[in-house]
Coordinates of C-alpha atoms and ligand atoms in Angstrom, one line a residue:
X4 CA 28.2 -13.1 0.6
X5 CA 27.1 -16.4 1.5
X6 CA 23.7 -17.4 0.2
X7 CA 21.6 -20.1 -0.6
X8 CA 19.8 -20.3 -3.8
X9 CA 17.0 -23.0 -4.1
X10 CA 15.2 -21.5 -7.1
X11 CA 15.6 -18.5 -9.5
X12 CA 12.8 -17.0 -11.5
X13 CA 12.5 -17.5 -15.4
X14 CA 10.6 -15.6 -17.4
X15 CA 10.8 -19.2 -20.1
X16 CA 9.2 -20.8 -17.5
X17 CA 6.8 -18.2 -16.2
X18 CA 5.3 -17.5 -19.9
X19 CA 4.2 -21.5 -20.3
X20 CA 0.7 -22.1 -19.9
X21 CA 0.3 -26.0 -18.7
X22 CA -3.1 -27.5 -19.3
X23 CA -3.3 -29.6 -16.3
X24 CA -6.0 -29.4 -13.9
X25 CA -5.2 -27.3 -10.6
X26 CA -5.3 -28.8 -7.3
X27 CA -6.6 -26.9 -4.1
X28 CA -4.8 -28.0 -1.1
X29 CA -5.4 -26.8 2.7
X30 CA -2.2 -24.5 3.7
X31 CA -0.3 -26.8 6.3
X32 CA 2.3 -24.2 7.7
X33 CA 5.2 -26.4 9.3
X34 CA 6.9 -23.8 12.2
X35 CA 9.9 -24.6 13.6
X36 CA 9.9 -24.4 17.8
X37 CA 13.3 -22.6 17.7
X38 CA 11.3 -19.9 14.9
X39 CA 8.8 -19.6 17.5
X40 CA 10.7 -18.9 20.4
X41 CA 13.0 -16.7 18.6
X42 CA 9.7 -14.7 17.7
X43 CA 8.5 -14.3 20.9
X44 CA 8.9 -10.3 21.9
X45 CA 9.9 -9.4 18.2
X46 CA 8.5 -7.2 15.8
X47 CA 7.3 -7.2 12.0
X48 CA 6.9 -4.2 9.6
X49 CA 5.7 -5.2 6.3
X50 CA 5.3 -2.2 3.5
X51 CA 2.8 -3.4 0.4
X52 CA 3.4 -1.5 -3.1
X53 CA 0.8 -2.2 -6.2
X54 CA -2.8 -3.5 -6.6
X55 CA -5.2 -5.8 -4.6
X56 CA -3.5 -8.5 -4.8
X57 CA -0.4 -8.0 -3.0
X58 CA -2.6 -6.2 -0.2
X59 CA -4.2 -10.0 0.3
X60 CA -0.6 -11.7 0.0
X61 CA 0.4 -9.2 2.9
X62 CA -2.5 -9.9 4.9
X63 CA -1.7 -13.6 4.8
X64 CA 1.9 -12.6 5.0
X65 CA 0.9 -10.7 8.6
X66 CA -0.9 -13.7 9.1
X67 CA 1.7 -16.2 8.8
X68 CA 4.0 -13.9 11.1
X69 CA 1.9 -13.5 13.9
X70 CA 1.1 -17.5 13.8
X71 CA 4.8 -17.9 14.3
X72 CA 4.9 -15.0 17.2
X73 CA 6.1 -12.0 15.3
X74 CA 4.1 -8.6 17.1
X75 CA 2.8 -6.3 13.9
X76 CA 5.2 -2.6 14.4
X77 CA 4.6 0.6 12.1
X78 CA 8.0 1.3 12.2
X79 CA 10.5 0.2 10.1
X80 CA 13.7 1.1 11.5
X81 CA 12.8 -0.3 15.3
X82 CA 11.1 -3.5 13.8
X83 CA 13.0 -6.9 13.5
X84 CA 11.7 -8.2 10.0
X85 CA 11.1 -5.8 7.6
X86 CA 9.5 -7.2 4.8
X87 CA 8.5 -5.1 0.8
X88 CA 5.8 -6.5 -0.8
X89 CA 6.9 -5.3 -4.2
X90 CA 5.2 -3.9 -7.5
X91 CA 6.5 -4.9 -11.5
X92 CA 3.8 -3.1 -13.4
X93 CA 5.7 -0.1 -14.2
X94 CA 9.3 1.5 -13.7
X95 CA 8.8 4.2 -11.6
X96 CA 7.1 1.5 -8.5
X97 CA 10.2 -0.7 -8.9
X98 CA 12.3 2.7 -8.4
X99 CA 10.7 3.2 -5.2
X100 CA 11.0 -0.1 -4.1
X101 CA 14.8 0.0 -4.4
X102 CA 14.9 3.5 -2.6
X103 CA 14.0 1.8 0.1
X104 CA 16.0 -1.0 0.3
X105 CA 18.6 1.6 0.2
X106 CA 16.8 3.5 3.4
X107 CA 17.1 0.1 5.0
X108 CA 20.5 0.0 5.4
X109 CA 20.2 2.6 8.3
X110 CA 18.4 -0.5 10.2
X111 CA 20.9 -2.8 9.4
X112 CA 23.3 -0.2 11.8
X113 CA 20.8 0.0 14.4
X114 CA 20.4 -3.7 14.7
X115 CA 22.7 -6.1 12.6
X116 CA 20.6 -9.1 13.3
X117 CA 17.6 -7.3 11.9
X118 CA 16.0 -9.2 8.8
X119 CA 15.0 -7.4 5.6
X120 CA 13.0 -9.7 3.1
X121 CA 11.9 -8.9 -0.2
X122 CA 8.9 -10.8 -1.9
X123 CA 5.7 -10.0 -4.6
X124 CA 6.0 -9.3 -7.8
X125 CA 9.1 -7.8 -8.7
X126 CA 11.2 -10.6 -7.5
X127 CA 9.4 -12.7 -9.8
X128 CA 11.7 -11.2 -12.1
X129 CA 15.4 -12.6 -13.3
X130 CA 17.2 -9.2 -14.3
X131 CA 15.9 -7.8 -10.6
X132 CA 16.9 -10.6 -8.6
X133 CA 20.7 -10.1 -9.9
X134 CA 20.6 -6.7 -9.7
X135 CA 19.4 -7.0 -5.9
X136 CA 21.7 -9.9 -5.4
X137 CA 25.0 -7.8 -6.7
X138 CA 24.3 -4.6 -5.5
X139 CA 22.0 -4.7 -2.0
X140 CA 23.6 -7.1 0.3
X141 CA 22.0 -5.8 3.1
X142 CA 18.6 -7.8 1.8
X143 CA 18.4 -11.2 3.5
X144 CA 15.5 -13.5 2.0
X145 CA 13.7 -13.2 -1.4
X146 CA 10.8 -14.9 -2.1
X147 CA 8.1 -15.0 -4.6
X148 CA 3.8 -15.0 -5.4
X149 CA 3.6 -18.9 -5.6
X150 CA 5.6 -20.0 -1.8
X151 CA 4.3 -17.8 1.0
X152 CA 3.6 -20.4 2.6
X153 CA 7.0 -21.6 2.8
X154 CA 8.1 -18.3 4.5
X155 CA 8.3 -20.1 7.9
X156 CA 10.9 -22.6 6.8
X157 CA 13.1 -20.1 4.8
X158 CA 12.7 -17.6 7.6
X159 CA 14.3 -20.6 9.7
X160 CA 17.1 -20.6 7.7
X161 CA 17.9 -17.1 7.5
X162 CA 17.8 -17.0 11.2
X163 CA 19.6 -20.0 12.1
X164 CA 21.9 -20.6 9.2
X165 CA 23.1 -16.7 9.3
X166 CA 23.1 -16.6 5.2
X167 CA 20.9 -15.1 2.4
X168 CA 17.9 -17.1 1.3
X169 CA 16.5 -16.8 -2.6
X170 CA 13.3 -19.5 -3.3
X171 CA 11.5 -17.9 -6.2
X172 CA 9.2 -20.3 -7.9
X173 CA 8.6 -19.9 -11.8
X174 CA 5.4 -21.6 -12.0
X175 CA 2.4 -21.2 -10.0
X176 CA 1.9 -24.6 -7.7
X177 CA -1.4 -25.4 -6.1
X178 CA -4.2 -23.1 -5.3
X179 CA -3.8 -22.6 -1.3
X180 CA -6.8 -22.6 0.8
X181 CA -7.2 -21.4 4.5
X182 CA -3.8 -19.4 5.0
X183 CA -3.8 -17.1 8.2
X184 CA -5.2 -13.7 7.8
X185 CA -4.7 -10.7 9.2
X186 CA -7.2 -8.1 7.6
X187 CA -6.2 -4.5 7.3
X188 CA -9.8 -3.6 7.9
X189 CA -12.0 -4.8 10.0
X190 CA -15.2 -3.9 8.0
X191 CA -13.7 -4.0 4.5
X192 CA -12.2 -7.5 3.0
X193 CA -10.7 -8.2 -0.1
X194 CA -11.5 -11.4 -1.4
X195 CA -9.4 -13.6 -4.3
X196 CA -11.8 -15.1 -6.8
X197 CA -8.7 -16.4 -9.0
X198 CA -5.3 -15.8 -9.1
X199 CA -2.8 -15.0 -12.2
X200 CA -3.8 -14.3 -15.7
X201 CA -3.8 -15.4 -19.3
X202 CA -4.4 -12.8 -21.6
X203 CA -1.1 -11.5 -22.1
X204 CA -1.8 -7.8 -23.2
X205 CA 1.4 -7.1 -24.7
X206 CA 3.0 -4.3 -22.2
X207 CA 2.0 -6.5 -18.9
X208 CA 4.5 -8.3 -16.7
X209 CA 1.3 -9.7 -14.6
X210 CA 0.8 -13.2 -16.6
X211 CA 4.8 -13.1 -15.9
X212 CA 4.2 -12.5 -12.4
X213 CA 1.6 -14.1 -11.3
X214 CA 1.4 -17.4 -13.1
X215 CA -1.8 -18.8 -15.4
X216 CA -5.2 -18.3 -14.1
X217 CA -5.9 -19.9 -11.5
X218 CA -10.2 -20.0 -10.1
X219 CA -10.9 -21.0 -6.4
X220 CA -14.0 -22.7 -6.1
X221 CA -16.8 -21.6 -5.5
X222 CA -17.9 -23.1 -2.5
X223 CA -14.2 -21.8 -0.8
X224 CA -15.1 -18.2 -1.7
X225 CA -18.4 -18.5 -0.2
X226 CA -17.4 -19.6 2.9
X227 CA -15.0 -17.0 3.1
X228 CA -17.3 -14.2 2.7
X229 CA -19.6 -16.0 4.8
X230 CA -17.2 -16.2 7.5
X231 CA -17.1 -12.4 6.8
X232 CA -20.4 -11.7 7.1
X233 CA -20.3 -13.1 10.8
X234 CA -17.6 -11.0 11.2
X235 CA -19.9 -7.8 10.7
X236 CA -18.0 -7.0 7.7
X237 CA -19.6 -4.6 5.7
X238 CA -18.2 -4.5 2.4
X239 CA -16.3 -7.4 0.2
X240 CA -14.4 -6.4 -2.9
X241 CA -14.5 -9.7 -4.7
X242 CA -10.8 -9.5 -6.8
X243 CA -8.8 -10.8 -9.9
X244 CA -6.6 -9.5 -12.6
X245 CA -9.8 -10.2 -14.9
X246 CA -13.2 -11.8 -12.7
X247 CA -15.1 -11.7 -16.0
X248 CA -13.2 -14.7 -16.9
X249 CA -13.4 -16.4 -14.0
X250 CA -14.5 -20.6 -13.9
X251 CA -13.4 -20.6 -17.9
X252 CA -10.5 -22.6 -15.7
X253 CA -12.7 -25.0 -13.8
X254 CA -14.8 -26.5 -16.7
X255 CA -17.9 -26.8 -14.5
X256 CA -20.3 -23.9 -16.3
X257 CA -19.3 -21.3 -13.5
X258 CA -19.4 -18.0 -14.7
X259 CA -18.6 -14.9 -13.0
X260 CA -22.3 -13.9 -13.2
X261 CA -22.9 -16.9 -11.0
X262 CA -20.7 -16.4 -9.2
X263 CA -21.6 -12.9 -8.3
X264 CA -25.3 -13.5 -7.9
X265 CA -24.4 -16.2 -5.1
X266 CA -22.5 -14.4 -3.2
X267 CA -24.9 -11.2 -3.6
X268 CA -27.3 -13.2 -2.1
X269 CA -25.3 -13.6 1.5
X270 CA -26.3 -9.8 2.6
X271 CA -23.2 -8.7 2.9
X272 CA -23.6 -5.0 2.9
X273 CA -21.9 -4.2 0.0
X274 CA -20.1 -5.9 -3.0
X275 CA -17.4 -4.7 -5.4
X276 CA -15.1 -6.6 -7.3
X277 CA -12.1 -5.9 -10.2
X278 CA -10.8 -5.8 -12.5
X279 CA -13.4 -6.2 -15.2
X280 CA -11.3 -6.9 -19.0
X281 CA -14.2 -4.9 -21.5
X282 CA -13.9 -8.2 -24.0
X283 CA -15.0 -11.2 -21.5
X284 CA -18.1 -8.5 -19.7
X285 CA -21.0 -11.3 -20.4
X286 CA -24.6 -9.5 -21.0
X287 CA -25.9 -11.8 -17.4
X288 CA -24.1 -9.6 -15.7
X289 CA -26.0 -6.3 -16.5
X290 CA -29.3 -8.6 -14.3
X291 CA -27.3 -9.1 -11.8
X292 CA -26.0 -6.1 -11.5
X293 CA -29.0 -4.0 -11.2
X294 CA -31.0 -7.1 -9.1
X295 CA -29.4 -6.7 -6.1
X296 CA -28.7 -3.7 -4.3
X297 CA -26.1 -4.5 -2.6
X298 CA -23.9 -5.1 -5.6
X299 CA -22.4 -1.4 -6.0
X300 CA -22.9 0.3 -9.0
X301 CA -19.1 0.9 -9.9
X302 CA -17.5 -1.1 -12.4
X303 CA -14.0 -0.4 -13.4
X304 CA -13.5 -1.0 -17.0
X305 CA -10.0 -0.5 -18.1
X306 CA -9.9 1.3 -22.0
X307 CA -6.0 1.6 -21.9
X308 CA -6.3 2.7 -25.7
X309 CA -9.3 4.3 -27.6
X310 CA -7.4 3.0 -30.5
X311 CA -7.8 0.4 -32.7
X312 CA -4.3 0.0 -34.4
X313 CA -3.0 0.6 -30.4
X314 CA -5.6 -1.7 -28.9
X315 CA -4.6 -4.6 -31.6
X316 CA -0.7 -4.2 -30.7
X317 CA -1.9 -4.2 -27.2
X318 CA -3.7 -7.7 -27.6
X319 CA -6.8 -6.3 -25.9
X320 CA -9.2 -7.9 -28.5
X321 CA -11.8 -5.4 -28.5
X322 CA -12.4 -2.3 -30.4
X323 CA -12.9 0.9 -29.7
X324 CA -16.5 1.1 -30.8
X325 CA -17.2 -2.0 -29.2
X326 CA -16.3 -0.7 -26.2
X327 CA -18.2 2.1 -26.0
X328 CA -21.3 -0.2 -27.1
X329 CA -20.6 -1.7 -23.7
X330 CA -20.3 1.5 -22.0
X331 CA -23.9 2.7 -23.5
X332 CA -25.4 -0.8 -22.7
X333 CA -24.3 -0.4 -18.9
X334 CA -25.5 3.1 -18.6
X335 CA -28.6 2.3 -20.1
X336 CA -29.2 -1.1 -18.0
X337 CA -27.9 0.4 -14.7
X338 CA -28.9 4.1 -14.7
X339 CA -26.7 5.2 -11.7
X340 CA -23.6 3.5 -12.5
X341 CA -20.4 4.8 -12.0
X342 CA -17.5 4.2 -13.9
X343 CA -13.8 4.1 -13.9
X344 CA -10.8 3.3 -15.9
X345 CA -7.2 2.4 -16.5
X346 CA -5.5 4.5 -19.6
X347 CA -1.8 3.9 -20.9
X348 CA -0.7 7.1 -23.0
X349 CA 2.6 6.9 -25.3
X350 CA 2.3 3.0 -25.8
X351 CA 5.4 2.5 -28.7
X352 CA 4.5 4.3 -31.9
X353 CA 1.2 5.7 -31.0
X354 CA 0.6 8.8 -33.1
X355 CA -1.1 12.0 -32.7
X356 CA -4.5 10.5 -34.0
X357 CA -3.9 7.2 -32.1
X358 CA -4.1 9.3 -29.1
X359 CA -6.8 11.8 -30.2
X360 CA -9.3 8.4 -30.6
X361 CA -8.7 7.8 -26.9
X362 CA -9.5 11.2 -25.6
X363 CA -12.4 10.7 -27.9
X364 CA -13.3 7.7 -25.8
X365 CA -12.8 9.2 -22.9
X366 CA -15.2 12.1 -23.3
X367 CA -17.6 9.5 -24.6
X368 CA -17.8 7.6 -21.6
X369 CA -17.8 10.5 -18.6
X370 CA -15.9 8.3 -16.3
X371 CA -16.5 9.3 -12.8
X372 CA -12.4 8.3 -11.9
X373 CA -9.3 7.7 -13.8
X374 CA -6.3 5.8 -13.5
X375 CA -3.9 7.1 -16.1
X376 CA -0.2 6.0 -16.6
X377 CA 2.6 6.6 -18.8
X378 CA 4.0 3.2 -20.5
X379 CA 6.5 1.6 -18.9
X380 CA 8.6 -1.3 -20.7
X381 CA 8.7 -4.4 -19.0
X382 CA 12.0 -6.8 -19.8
X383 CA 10.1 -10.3 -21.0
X384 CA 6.6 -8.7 -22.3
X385 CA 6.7 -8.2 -26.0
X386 CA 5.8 -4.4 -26.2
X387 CA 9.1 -4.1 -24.4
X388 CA 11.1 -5.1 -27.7
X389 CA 8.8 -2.3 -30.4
X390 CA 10.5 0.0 -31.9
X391 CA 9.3 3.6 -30.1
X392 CA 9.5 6.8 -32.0
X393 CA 7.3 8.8 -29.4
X394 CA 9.7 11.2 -27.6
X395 CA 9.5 11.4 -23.6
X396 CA 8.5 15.2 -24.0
X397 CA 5.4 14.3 -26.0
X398 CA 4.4 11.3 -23.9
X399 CA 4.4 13.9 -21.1
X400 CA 2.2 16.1 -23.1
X401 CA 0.0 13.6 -24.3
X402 CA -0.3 12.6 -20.1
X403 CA -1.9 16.2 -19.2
X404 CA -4.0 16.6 -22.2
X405 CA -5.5 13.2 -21.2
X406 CA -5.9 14.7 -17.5
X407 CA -7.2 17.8 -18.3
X408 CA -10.1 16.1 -20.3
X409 CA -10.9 13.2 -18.0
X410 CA -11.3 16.0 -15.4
X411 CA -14.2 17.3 -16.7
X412 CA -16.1 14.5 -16.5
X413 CA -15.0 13.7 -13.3
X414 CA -15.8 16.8 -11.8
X415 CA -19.2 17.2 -13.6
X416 CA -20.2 13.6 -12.1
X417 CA -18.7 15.1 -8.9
X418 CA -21.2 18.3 -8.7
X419 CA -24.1 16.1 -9.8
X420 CA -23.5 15.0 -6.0
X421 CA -23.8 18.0 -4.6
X422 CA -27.4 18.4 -2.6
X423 CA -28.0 14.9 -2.5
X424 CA -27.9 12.7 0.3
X425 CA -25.8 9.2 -0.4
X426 CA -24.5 6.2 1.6
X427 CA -21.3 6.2 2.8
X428 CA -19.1 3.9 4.2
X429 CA -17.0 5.1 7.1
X430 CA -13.3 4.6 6.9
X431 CA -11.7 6.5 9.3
X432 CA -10.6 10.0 10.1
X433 CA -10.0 12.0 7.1
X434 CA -6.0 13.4 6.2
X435 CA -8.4 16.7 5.8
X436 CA -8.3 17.8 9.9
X437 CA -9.7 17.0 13.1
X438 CA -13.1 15.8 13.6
X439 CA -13.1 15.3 10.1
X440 CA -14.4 11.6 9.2
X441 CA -13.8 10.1 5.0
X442 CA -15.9 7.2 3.1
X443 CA -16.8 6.3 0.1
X444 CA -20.0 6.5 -1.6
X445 CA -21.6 3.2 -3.6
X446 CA -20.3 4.9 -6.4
X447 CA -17.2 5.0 -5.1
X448 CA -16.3 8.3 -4.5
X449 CA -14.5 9.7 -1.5
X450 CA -16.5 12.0 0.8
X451 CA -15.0 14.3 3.8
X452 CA -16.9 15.0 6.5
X453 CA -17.1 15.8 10.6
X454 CA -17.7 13.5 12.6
X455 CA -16.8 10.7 15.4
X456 CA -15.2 7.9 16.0
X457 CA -18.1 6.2 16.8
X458 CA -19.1 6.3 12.9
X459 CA -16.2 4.3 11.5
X460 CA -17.2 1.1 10.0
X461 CA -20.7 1.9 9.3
X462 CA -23.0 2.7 6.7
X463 CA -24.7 6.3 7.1
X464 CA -26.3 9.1 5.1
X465 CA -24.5 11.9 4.1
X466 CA -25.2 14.7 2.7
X467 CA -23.6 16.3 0.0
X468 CA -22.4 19.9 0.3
X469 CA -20.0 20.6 -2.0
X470 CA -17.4 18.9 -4.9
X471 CA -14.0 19.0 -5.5
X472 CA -13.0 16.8 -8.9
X473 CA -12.0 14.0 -6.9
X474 CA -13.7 14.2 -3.6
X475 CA -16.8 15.8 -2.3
X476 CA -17.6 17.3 1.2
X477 CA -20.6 16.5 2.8
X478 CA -22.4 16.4 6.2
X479 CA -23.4 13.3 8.2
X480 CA -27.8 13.8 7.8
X481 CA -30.0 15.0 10.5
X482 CA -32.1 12.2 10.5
X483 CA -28.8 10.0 11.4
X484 CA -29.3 10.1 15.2
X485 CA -25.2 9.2 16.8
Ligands
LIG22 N1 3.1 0.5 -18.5 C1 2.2 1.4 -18.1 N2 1.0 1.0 -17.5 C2 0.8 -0.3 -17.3 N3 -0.2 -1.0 -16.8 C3 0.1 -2.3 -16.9 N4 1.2 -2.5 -17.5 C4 1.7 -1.3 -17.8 C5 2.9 -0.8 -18.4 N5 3.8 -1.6 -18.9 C6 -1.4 -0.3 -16.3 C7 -2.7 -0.8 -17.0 C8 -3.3 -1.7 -16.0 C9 -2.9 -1.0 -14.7 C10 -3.1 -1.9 -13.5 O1 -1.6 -0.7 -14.9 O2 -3.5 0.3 -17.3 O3 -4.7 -1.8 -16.2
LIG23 FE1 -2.2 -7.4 -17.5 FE2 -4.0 -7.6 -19.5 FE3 -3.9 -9.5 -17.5 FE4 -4.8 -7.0 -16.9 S1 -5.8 -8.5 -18.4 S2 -3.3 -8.3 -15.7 S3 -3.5 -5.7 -18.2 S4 -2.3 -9.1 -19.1

């Protein structure tokens, strides 16, 4: 098949750190007329797998397309770019990306000069390109994290040159300011505080991914969420791989904390932000935390191990009793905080006591939610090369015992709900029925409820009627005139 290859990813490349200083530029989008014209009328899907992240590099993505002309489609298979937003963190979301590519072909026989693109994370890695360049020929562009902004001109040339286009960039280039958006939400915005990461826990393809850590400054992210704030917006989820360490990149004495409080002080309804890593959490935070109400009181603190011997083969630098010194300190300095977490089960040689410390952990801390995963090797990372004497079976077992104990906490925070009357924030109708509204409270737990259209988007009392463990049911209050 004829293709043109202007860059290949390396994981060599991609692990190097560089110490030089990184510029912010303004995106200057170069479109081609004949890209434009070719546009007009046609139609873009674009599917996102994974985090946070690649929902923002989608939105700009959706932004970029509609600049050019492209008309956003929810259908695939009558669309005329088709474009994956793919996911590297574990096995079984790169399986499900490649399912679809295979689904794809179907489009390719309903219209041959349809486009399908592949970009995000996954393609930031070598043995994946090859495989998709040998096996699925029906893919026509793959590009990577660092050049959406170059997706007009390589768009171009699939168009006009008729061939397959691969620009993968190993290393992350500037920091890009001011790219088109097209928000999924029109009351909820994620917002990057940095991009990439450095700390290099050992099972995570991320630093790989997503290049060194990158912070935008401060006065950028401001605007932005000022910018949102005239837009109405009512919530900002302020995002990277690890905020607590963001402006260590800047040299300028910017802390997250800072950070936070300024942006707190905007009024935007309500704040989040993630991922929080348990060994950067600085003690100004707690303050700012509980100062302002509109900073929610949810903080996702990923454990991934309660064990020490894991937790030093992970590379998380913290312990497990140093962790649950932080958990007691937040409970204790923000009384109503809720609390969620990431946990890896059957990392290589983790034993039957490794694993007993975490559920220990977790029963310690009485998260309110739970993300748990099986480990996954990742080619490049260097967890992917230990030896493993853990059997599939018992990693599966290990999985539901973890469940069935994070469960109770959940579901105990869950009834605690129940006769209270919370804020929620209206997202839409509810997957539950007709009439039937969902939000999440500041805690960040989903509610059901009825009500009308006329709700979504706001911030209204609910009350609590019931719990499931991982949603609650609730009526809107009747002192909430609509
Ligand atoms: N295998 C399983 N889970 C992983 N995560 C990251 N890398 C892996 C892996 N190789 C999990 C971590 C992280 C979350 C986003 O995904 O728990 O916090
Ligand atoms: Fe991956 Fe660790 Fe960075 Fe999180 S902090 S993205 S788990 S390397």
């Amino acid at each position: 098949m004829k293709e043109a290859i202007y860059s290949t990813p390396s994981l060599k490349e991609a692990r190097k750190r560089s110490k030089n200083k990184v510029e912010t530029i303004n995106a200057e989008l170069i479109i081609p007329d004949r890209l434009s014209l070719f546009a007009n009328g046609k139609k873009y899907f674009i599917r996102t797998y994974g985090c946070q992240a690649n929902v923002v590099d989608s939105e700009n993505i959706a932004g970029i397309l509609e600049k050019i002309g492209f008309i956003k489609c929810d259908d695939p298979f009558t669309s005329d770019i088709v474009i994956l937003n793919t996911c590297a963190v574990r096995e079984n979301a790169e399986e499900k990306v490649f399912g679809e590519i295979g689904s794809l072909k179907r489009l390719k026989s309903l219209n041959e000069n349809a486009i399908i693109a592949l970009c995000g994370c996954m393609i930031q890695e070598p043995h994946i390109v090859e495989k998709i360049r040998e096996k699925y020929h029906q893919t026509d562009l793959l590009f990577g994290t660092h050049n959406i902004n170059r997706l007009p001109l390589l768009l171009d040339e699939v168009i006009f040159a008729h061939h397959r286009v691969i620009e993968v960039l190993s290393k992350e280039g500037e920091i890009i300011e001011n790219l088109p958006v097209v928000r999924e939400s029109n009351f909820k915005a994620f917002v990057n505080i940095m991009y990439g990461c450095d700390k290099f826990c050992t099972y995570c393809i991320v630093p790989y991914t997503r290049g060194k850590q990158r912070s935008r400054k401060i006065e950028d992210i401001l605007k932005e969420v000022k910018e949102l704030k005239e837009k109405n917006y009512q919530e900002v989820t302020l995002l990277g791989q690890n905020v607590n360490a963001y402006g260590k990149d800047l040299n300028d004495n910017l802390t997250f904390a800072v950070l936070l409080e300024e942006v707190a002080k905007l009024n935007i309804p309500r704040i989040r932000f993630t991922t929080s890593h348990p060994w950067d959490f600085q003690d100004e935070m707690f303050r700012v935390i509980s100062q302002y109400k509109n900073i929610m009181p949810y903080i996702h603190l990923p454990l991934q191990s309660g064990s020490n011997a894991i937790l030093k083969k992970m590379g998380r630098r913290y312990t497990k009793e140093s962790y649950m010194d932080l958990v007691t300190r937040l409970k204790k300095i923000i009384p109503n905080v809720s609390l969620s977490t990431d946990i890896i089960v059957g990392f290589p040689n983790e034993t039957e006591e490794d694993f007993l410390d975490t559920l220990e952990v977790a029963k310690f801390c009485e998260y309110d939610s739970a993300f748990t995963f099986i480990y996954s090797p990742r080619v490049g990372t260097p967890a992917a090369l230990m030896q493993d004497d853990v059997t599939r079976s018992e990693k599966n077992k290990r999985f539901n015992r973890l469940v069935e104990t994070l469960e109770i906490s959940i579901s105990k925070k869950a009834k605690e709900y129940v006769g209270k009357t919370v804020d929620v924030l209206v997202d839409g109708f509810s997957k539950k029925g007709k009439d039937m509204l969902s939000g999440y409270t500041e805690g960040n737990k989903l509610v059901n409820f009825q009500g009308n259209a006329s709700l979504i988007g706001k911030i209204i009392p609910v009350k609590i009627i019931d719990s499931h463990t991982y949603s609650l049911i609730g009526e809107v209050s009747d002192e909430y005139k609509y």
